[in-house]
PDB file of C-alpha atoms in Angstrom:
ATOM      1  CA  GLY F  29     151.650 191.419  80.521  1.00 65.00           C
ATOM      2  CA  GLN F  30     154.585 193.694  79.948  1.00 75.00           C
ATOM      3  CA  ASN F  31     158.167 193.108  78.966  1.00 88.00           C
ATOM      4  CA  ILE F  32     160.606 195.992  79.151  1.00 93.00           C
ATOM      5  CA  ASP F  33     164.279 195.861  78.313  1.00 95.00           C
ATOM      6  CA  GLN F  34     167.047 198.373  78.939  1.00 96.00           C
ATOM      7  CA  PRO F  35     170.820 198.072  79.145  1.00 97.00           C
ATOM      8  CA  THR F  36     171.914 197.551  82.721  1.00 95.00           C
ATOM      9  CA  GLU F  37     174.811 199.952  82.810  1.00 97.00           C
ATOM     10  CA  MET F  38     176.425 202.614  80.664  1.00 98.00           C
ATOM     11  CA  THR F  39     179.461 204.804  81.100  1.00 97.00           C
ATOM     12  CA  ALA F  40     180.202 208.087  79.385  1.00 97.00           C
ATOM     13  CA  THR F  41     182.470 211.077  79.749  1.00 97.00           C
ATOM     14  CA  GLU F  42     181.526 214.541  80.914  1.00 97.00           C
ATOM     15  CA  GLY F  43     180.474 216.674  77.940  1.00 97.00           C
ATOM     16  CA  ALA F  44     179.638 213.680  75.760  1.00 97.00           C
ATOM     17  CA  ILE F  45     176.332 212.466  74.355  1.00 97.00           C
ATOM     18  CA  VAL F  46     174.727 209.197  75.429  1.00 98.00           C
ATOM     19  CA  GLN F  47     171.685 207.331  74.163  1.00 98.00           C
ATOM     20  CA  ILE F  48     169.787 204.999  76.484  1.00 98.00           C
ATOM     21  CA  ASN F  49     167.522 202.549  74.695  1.00 98.00           C
ATOM     22  CA  CYS F  50     164.319 200.936  75.857  1.00 97.00           C
ATOM     23  CA  THR F  51     162.299 198.254  74.101  1.00 97.00           C
ATOM     24  CA  TYR F  52     158.930 197.188  75.355  1.00 94.00           C
ATOM     25  CA  GLN F  53     156.030 194.859  74.745  1.00 91.00           C
ATOM     26  CA  THR F  54     152.783 195.761  76.454  1.00 84.00           C
ATOM     27  CA  SER F  55     149.159 194.746  76.280  1.00 78.00           C
ATOM     28  CA  GLY F  56     147.998 198.367  76.294  1.00 78.00           C
ATOM     29  CA  PHE F  57     149.960 201.448  75.350  1.00 84.00           C
ATOM     30  CA  ASN F  58     149.278 205.163  75.412  1.00 84.00           C
ATOM     31  CA  GLY F  59     152.757 206.581  75.589  1.00 89.00           C
ATOM     32  CA  LEU F  60     156.088 206.177  77.302  1.00 92.00           C
ATOM     33  CA  PHE F  61     157.600 207.877  80.323  1.00 93.00           C
ATOM     34  CA  TRP F  62     161.232 208.362  81.241  1.00 96.00           C
ATOM     35  CA  TYR F  63     162.219 208.921  84.837  1.00 96.00           C
ATOM     36  CA  GLN F  64     165.549 209.692  86.464  1.00 97.00           C
ATOM     37  CA  GLN F  65     166.460 208.178  89.808  1.00 97.00           C
ATOM     38  CA  HIS F  66     169.514 209.191  91.780  1.00 96.00           C
ATOM     39  CA  ALA F  67     170.749 206.628  94.274  1.00 93.00           C
ATOM     40  CA  GLY F  68     168.627 206.615  97.411  1.00 91.00           C
ATOM     41  CA  GLU F  69     166.112 209.067  95.987  1.00 94.00           C
ATOM     42  CA  ALA F  70     162.709 208.916  94.361  1.00 95.00           C
ATOM     43  CA  PRO F  71     162.192 208.713  90.599  1.00 95.00           C
ATOM     44  CA  THR F  72     161.621 212.109  89.021  1.00 95.00           C
ATOM     45  CA  PHE F  73     159.766 212.740  85.796  1.00 94.00           C
ATOM     46  CA  LEU F  74     161.829 213.546  82.718  1.00 95.00           C
ATOM     47  CA  SER F  75     159.633 213.125  79.657  1.00 94.00           C
ATOM     48  CA  TYR F  76     156.490 211.653  78.174  1.00 92.00           C
ATOM     49  CA  ASN F  77     156.105 210.659  74.519  1.00 93.00           C
ATOM     50  CA  VAL F  78     152.734 209.938  72.992  1.00 90.00           C
ATOM     51  CA  LEU F  79     153.467 210.462  69.308  1.00 92.00           C
ATOM     52  CA  ASP F  80     156.240 208.959  67.228  1.00 96.00           C
ATOM     53  CA  GLY F  81     159.322 211.081  66.877  1.00 96.00           C
ATOM     54  CA  LEU F  82     161.790 213.066  68.875  1.00 96.00           C
ATOM     55  CA  GLU F  83     160.841 215.494  71.619  1.00 94.00           C
ATOM     56  CA  GLU F  84     163.559 217.813  72.818  1.00 93.00           C
ATOM     57  CA  LYS F  85     163.671 219.352  76.247  1.00 89.00           C
ATOM     58  CA  GLY F  86     166.918 221.143  76.915  1.00 93.00           C
ATOM     59  CA  ARG F  87     169.827 218.726  77.215  1.00 96.00           C
ATOM     60  CA  PHE F  88     167.464 215.744  77.288  1.00 96.00           C
ATOM     61  CA  SER F  89     165.502 214.422  74.321  1.00 97.00           C
ATOM     62  CA  SER F  90     163.280 211.400  74.049  1.00 97.00           C
ATOM     63  CA  PHE F  91     162.302 209.413  70.998  1.00 98.00           C
ATOM     64  CA  LEU F  92     159.443 207.014  70.442  1.00 97.00           C
ATOM     65  CA  SER F  93     158.547 204.520  67.735  1.00 97.00           C
ATOM     66  CA  ARG F  94     155.210 202.959  68.575  1.00 94.00           C
ATOM     67  CA  SER F  95     155.314 200.464  65.727  1.00 94.00           C
ATOM     68  CA  LYS F  96     158.699 199.154  66.826  1.00 95.00           C
ATOM     69  CA  GLY F  97     158.051 199.224  70.568  1.00 95.00           C
ATOM     70  CA  TYR F  98     161.184 201.288  70.979  1.00 96.00           C
ATOM     71  CA  SER F  99     162.216 204.445  72.733  1.00 97.00           C
ATOM     72  CA  TYR F 100     165.444 206.140  73.624  1.00 98.00           C
ATOM     73  CA  LEU F 101     166.553 208.917  75.902  1.00 98.00           C
ATOM     74  CA  LEU F 102     169.304 211.143  74.548  1.00 98.00           C
ATOM     75  CA  LEU F 103     171.422 213.084  77.002  1.00 97.00           C
ATOM     76  CA  LYS F 104     173.697 215.790  75.610  1.00 97.00           C
ATOM     77  CA  GLU F 105     176.528 217.754  77.206  1.00 97.00           C
ATOM     78  CA  LEU F 106     176.714 215.249  80.014  1.00 98.00           C
ATOM     79  CA  GLN F 107     177.371 216.550  83.494  1.00 97.00           C
ATOM     80  CA  MET F 108     178.514 214.669  86.571  1.00 97.00           C
ATOM     81  CA  LYS F 109     175.089 215.199  88.134  1.00 97.00           C
ATOM     82  CA  ASP F 110     173.560 213.132  85.320  1.00 98.00           C
ATOM     83  CA  SER F 111     174.998 210.021  86.949  1.00 98.00           C
ATOM     84  CA  ALA F 112     171.817 208.193  87.905  1.00 98.00           C
ATOM     85  CA  SER F 113     169.526 205.396  86.870  1.00 97.00           C
ATOM     86  CA  TYR F 114     167.172 206.071  83.977  1.00 98.00           C
ATOM     87  CA  LEU F 115     163.888 204.210  84.003  1.00 96.00           C
ATOM     88  CA  CYS F 116     161.518 203.800  81.104  1.00 95.00           C
ATOM     89  CA  ALA F 117     157.871 203.055  81.807  1.00 92.00           C
ATOM     90  CA  PRO F 118     155.193 202.378  79.187  1.00 91.00           C
ATOM     91  CA  ASP F 119     151.964 204.178  80.016  1.00 84.00           C
ATOM     92  CA  ASN F 120     149.370 201.479  80.416  1.00 74.00           C
ATOM     93  CA  TYR F 121     146.294 203.709  80.258  1.00 67.00           C
ATOM     94  CA  GLY F 122     147.416 205.604  83.330  1.00 55.00           C
ATOM     95  CA  GLN F 123     147.247 202.590  85.586  1.00 60.00           C
ATOM     96  CA  ASN F 124     150.177 200.904  87.190  1.00 66.00           C
ATOM     97  CA  PHE F 125     153.639 201.823  86.097  1.00 73.00           C
ATOM     98  CA  VAL F 126     155.758 198.857  85.261  1.00 84.00           C
ATOM     99  CA  PHE F 127     159.191 200.329  85.241  1.00 89.00           C
ATOM    100  CA  GLY F 128     161.948 198.886  83.184  1.00 89.00           C
ATOM    101  CA  PRO F 129     164.942 197.516  85.068  1.00 91.00           C
ATOM    102  CA  GLY F 130     166.680 200.872  84.702  1.00 94.00           C
ATOM    103  CA  THR F 131     169.976 201.848  83.139  1.00 97.00           C
ATOM    104  CA  ARG F 132     172.645 202.976  85.565  1.00 97.00           C
ATOM    105  CA  LEU F 133     174.609 205.767  83.912  1.00 98.00           C
ATOM    106  CA  SER F 134     178.015 206.721  85.228  1.00 97.00           C
ATOM    107  CA  VAL F 135     179.470 209.992  84.002  1.00 97.00           C
ATOM    108  CA  LEU F 136     183.237 210.173  84.338  1.00 96.00           C
ATOM    109  CA  PRO F 137     185.338 213.349  84.427  1.00 94.00           C
TER     110      PRO F 137
ATOM    111  CA  GLU S  25     155.655 223.761  93.618  1.00 78.00           C
ATOM    112  CA  PRO S  26     153.321 221.111  95.064  1.00 83.00           C
ATOM    113  CA  GLU S  27     154.943 217.849  96.022  1.00 94.00           C
ATOM    114  CA  VAL S  28     154.137 214.459  97.461  1.00 97.00           C
ATOM    115  CA  THR S  29     155.285 214.053 101.047  1.00 97.00           C
ATOM    116  CA  GLN S  30     155.860 210.872 103.010  1.00 97.00           C
ATOM    117  CA  THR S  31     156.369 210.109 106.674  1.00 96.00           C
ATOM    118  CA  PRO S  32     158.370 208.770 108.312  1.00 97.00           C
ATOM    119  CA  SER S  33     161.519 208.958 106.232  1.00 96.00           C
ATOM    120  CA  HIS S  34     162.845 205.860 107.987  1.00 97.00           C
ATOM    121  CA  GLN S  35     160.922 203.225 109.927  1.00 97.00           C
ATOM    122  CA  VAL S  36     162.551 200.419 111.848  1.00 97.00           C
ATOM    123  CA  THR S  37     160.356 197.604 113.101  1.00 97.00           C
ATOM    124  CA  GLN S  38     160.571 194.106 114.482  1.00 97.00           C
ATOM    125  CA  MET S  39     159.532 191.151 112.385  1.00 97.00           C
ATOM    126  CA  GLY S  40     155.863 190.389 112.913  1.00 97.00           C
ATOM    127  CA  GLN S  41     154.891 193.937 113.813  1.00 97.00           C
ATOM    128  CA  GLU S  42     152.489 196.095 111.873  1.00 97.00           C
ATOM    129  CA  VAL S  43     153.590 199.342 110.236  1.00 97.00           C
ATOM    130  CA  ILE S  44     151.703 202.189 108.649  1.00 97.00           C
ATOM    131  CA  LEU S  45     153.414 204.322 106.063  1.00 98.00           C
ATOM    132  CA  ARG S  46     151.894 207.694 105.394  1.00 97.00           C
ATOM    133  CA  CYS S  47     151.691 209.818 102.301  1.00 97.00           C
ATOM    134  CA  VAL S  48     150.146 213.152 101.430  1.00 97.00           C
ATOM    135  CA  PRO S  49     149.558 213.262  97.670  1.00 96.00           C
ATOM    136  CA  ILE S  50     149.439 216.466  95.663  1.00 94.00           C
ATOM    137  CA  SER S  51     146.160 218.118  96.541  1.00 91.00           C
ATOM    138  CA  ASN S  52     144.349 218.157  93.180  1.00 88.00           C
ATOM    139  CA  HIS S  53     145.489 214.667  92.184  1.00 91.00           C
ATOM    140  CA  LEU S  54     142.966 211.881  91.933  1.00 90.00           C
ATOM    141  CA  TYR S  55     145.123 208.766  91.523  1.00 90.00           C
ATOM    142  CA  PHE S  56     147.434 207.433  94.181  1.00 93.00           C
ATOM    143  CA  TYR S  57     150.013 204.688  94.084  1.00 94.00           C
ATOM    144  CA  TRP S  58     152.429 202.731  96.209  1.00 96.00           C
ATOM    145  CA  TYR S  59     155.656 201.264  94.925  1.00 96.00           C
ATOM    146  CA  ARG S  60     158.518 199.537  96.622  1.00 97.00           C
ATOM    147  CA  GLN S  61     162.178 199.220  95.789  1.00 96.00           C
ATOM    148  CA  ILE S  62     164.312 196.616  97.448  1.00 96.00           C
ATOM    149  CA  LEU S  63     167.911 197.775  97.708  1.00 93.00           C
ATOM    150  CA  GLY S  64     169.669 197.402  94.378  1.00 90.00           C
ATOM    151  CA  GLN S  65     166.560 196.272  92.558  1.00 92.00           C
ATOM    152  CA  LYS S  66     164.004 197.919  90.352  1.00 91.00           C
ATOM    153  CA  VAL S  67     160.994 199.947  91.359  1.00 94.00           C
ATOM    154  CA  GLU S  68     157.985 197.625  91.672  1.00 94.00           C
ATOM    155  CA  PHE S  69     154.345 198.592  91.509  1.00 92.00           C
ATOM    156  CA  LEU S  70     152.211 197.585  94.486  1.00 95.00           C
ATOM    157  CA  VAL S  71     148.809 199.226  94.160  1.00 94.00           C
ATOM    158  CA  SER S  72     146.858 202.069  92.604  1.00 91.00           C
ATOM    159  CA  PHE S  73     143.894 203.793  94.221  1.00 92.00           C
ATOM    160  CA  TYR S  74     141.162 205.929  92.736  1.00 90.00           C
ATOM    161  CA  ASN S  75     137.786 207.112  93.949  1.00 88.00           C
ATOM    162  CA  ASN S  76     138.304 205.524  97.351  1.00 90.00           C
ATOM    163  CA  GLU S  77     139.008 202.076  96.094  1.00 91.00           C
ATOM    164  CA  ILE S  78     141.825 199.969  94.744  1.00 93.00           C
ATOM    165  CA  SER S  79     141.894 200.171  90.962  1.00 89.00           C
ATOM    166  CA  GLU S  80     144.784 197.806  90.366  1.00 88.00           C
ATOM    167  CA  LYS S  81     147.227 195.763  92.403  1.00 91.00           C
ATOM    168  CA  SER S  82     150.224 193.591  91.695  1.00 91.00           C
ATOM    169  CA  GLU S  83     151.000 190.065  92.824  1.00 90.00           C
ATOM    170  CA  ILE S  84     153.151 191.540  95.580  1.00 93.00           C
ATOM    171  CA  PHE S  85     150.130 193.250  97.131  1.00 95.00           C
ATOM    172  CA  ASP S  86     148.712 190.280  99.016  1.00 94.00           C
ATOM    173  CA  ASP S  87     146.567 190.096 102.154  1.00 94.00           C
ATOM    174  CA  GLN S  88     149.462 191.383 104.209  1.00 96.00           C
ATOM    175  CA  PHE S  89     148.999 194.821 102.657  1.00 97.00           C
ATOM    176  CA  SER S  90     146.165 197.297 102.740  1.00 97.00           C
ATOM    177  CA  VAL S  91     145.668 200.914 101.719  1.00 97.00           C
ATOM    178  CA  GLU S  92     143.390 203.573 103.004  1.00 95.00           C
ATOM    179  CA  ARG S  93     142.529 207.195 102.473  1.00 92.00           C
ATOM    180  CA  PRO S  94     141.379 207.998 106.005  1.00 88.00           C
ATOM    181  CA  ASP S  95     140.715 211.675 105.303  1.00 88.00           C
ATOM    182  CA  GLY S  96     140.909 214.182 102.479  1.00 79.00           C
ATOM    183  CA  SER S  97     144.669 214.414 102.444  1.00 88.00           C
ATOM    184  CA  ASN S  98     146.387 211.255 103.702  1.00 94.00           C
ATOM    185  CA  PHE S  99     146.961 208.010 101.854  1.00 96.00           C
ATOM    186  CA  THR S 100     148.354 205.151 103.908  1.00 97.00           C
ATOM    187  CA  LEU S 101     149.929 201.768 103.321  1.00 98.00           C
ATOM    188  CA  LYS S 102     149.570 199.254 106.132  1.00 98.00           C
ATOM    189  CA  ILE S 103     151.803 196.209 106.273  1.00 98.00           C
ATOM    190  CA  ARG S 104     150.640 193.577 108.744  1.00 96.00           C
ATOM    191  CA  SER S 105     152.999 191.105 110.346  1.00 95.00           C
ATOM    192  CA  THR S 106     156.130 192.399 108.645  1.00 97.00           C
ATOM    193  CA  LYS S 107     158.727 190.009 107.313  1.00 96.00           C
ATOM    194  CA  LEU S 108     162.441 190.487 106.789  1.00 97.00           C
ATOM    195  CA  GLU S 109     161.892 190.607 103.032  1.00 96.00           C
ATOM    196  CA  ASP S 110     159.593 193.611 103.418  1.00 97.00           C
ATOM    197  CA  SER S 111     162.665 195.727 104.057  1.00 98.00           C
ATOM    198  CA  ALA S 112     162.697 198.193 101.186  1.00 97.00           C
ATOM    199  CA  MET S 113     162.120 201.780 100.195  1.00 97.00           C
ATOM    200  CA  TYR S 114     158.412 202.457  99.784  1.00 98.00           C
ATOM    201  CA  PHE S 115     157.406 205.240  97.423  1.00 97.00           C
ATOM    202  CA  CYS S 116     154.057 206.906  97.230  1.00 97.00           C
ATOM    203  CA  ALA S 117     153.064 208.644  93.999  1.00 95.00           C
ATOM    204  CA  SER S 118     150.106 210.573  92.710  1.00 93.00           C
ATOM    205  CA  SER S 119     148.821 211.682  89.332  1.00 90.00           C
ATOM    206  CA  GLU S 120     146.223 214.131  88.206  1.00 88.00           C
ATOM    207  CA  GLY S 121     144.346 211.667  86.055  1.00 78.00           C
ATOM    208  CA  GLY S 122     142.055 212.710  83.275  1.00 65.00           C
ATOM    209  CA  THR S 123     142.364 212.215  79.562  1.00 58.00           C
ATOM    210  CA  SER S 124     144.179 209.015  78.839  1.00 57.00           C
ATOM    211  CA  GLY S 125     147.441 209.332  76.998  1.00 52.00           C
ATOM    212  CA  THR S 126     148.255 212.809  78.192  1.00 57.00           C
ATOM    213  CA  ASN S 127     150.577 214.306  80.734  1.00 60.00           C
ATOM    214  CA  THR S 128     147.885 213.976  83.363  1.00 65.00           C
ATOM    215  CA  ASP S 129     149.073 210.393  83.669  1.00 77.00           C
ATOM    216  CA  THR S 130     152.449 211.633  84.908  1.00 86.00           C
ATOM    217  CA  GLN S 131     153.134 210.256  88.346  1.00 90.00           C
ATOM    218  CA  TYR S 132     154.951 212.363  90.900  1.00 93.00           C
ATOM    219  CA  PHE S 133     156.811 210.489  93.569  1.00 96.00           C
ATOM    220  CA  GLY S 134     157.335 211.243  97.212  1.00 97.00           C
ATOM    221  CA  PRO S 135     160.798 210.971  98.758  1.00 97.00           C
ATOM    222  CA  GLY S 136     160.094 207.489 100.093  1.00 97.00           C
ATOM    223  CA  THR S 137     160.045 205.738 103.440  1.00 98.00           C
ATOM    224  CA  ARG S 138     162.885 203.355 104.105  1.00 97.00           C
ATOM    225  CA  LEU S 139     161.476 200.378 106.003  1.00 98.00           C
ATOM    226  CA  THR S 140     163.893 198.176 107.886  1.00 97.00           C
ATOM    227  CA  VAL S 141     162.537 194.967 109.387  1.00 97.00           C
ATOM    228  CA  LEU S 142     164.761 193.371 112.022  1.00 96.00           C
TER     229      LEU S 142
END
């Protein structure tokens, strides 16, 4: 089975930096995905970590520690359009995605 | 850029009726998925499909549900005898598949079909 935990809600100010954490326990693990979901829309792919460490992709970076079952998504220079839910999903050998509950991020002016 | 498409965008049906939700996955992708998201809740996996058969399904995917790839492009989800609690957004997704633990596992989602059961 899988157990995934994320904070339910976070609030930050435009221009700031925010870190969204995800802890997981899975029976099989290849890597970890992060998706962004705006209200009423489909999840869209943000990042995929296979190896331990930080991967940077523009304003968004994602970190993984396989031994600790821990990942975080780091968003820099926050913009209003970053207000969305952020979903982490352990990659269970490419089979079903069990998404975490999602963290709803509100970016305030 | 290739994308997953879904039709209809919104389906309204009466309780007890059957509905078919349609999806066209990205053309070179080999794995297909259905998810649902009840309003205000998390995205839940329903079923994955590969090589013309179900590869995995969740507890939600009971005998009321079925999937089919009727031709080379469409992937459908049929819900028989709909219930009020089936009202949700249904997302189709596809992935390229291939070497495990690589980006080919990345799933790309369609825009969803909002199903309303009255």
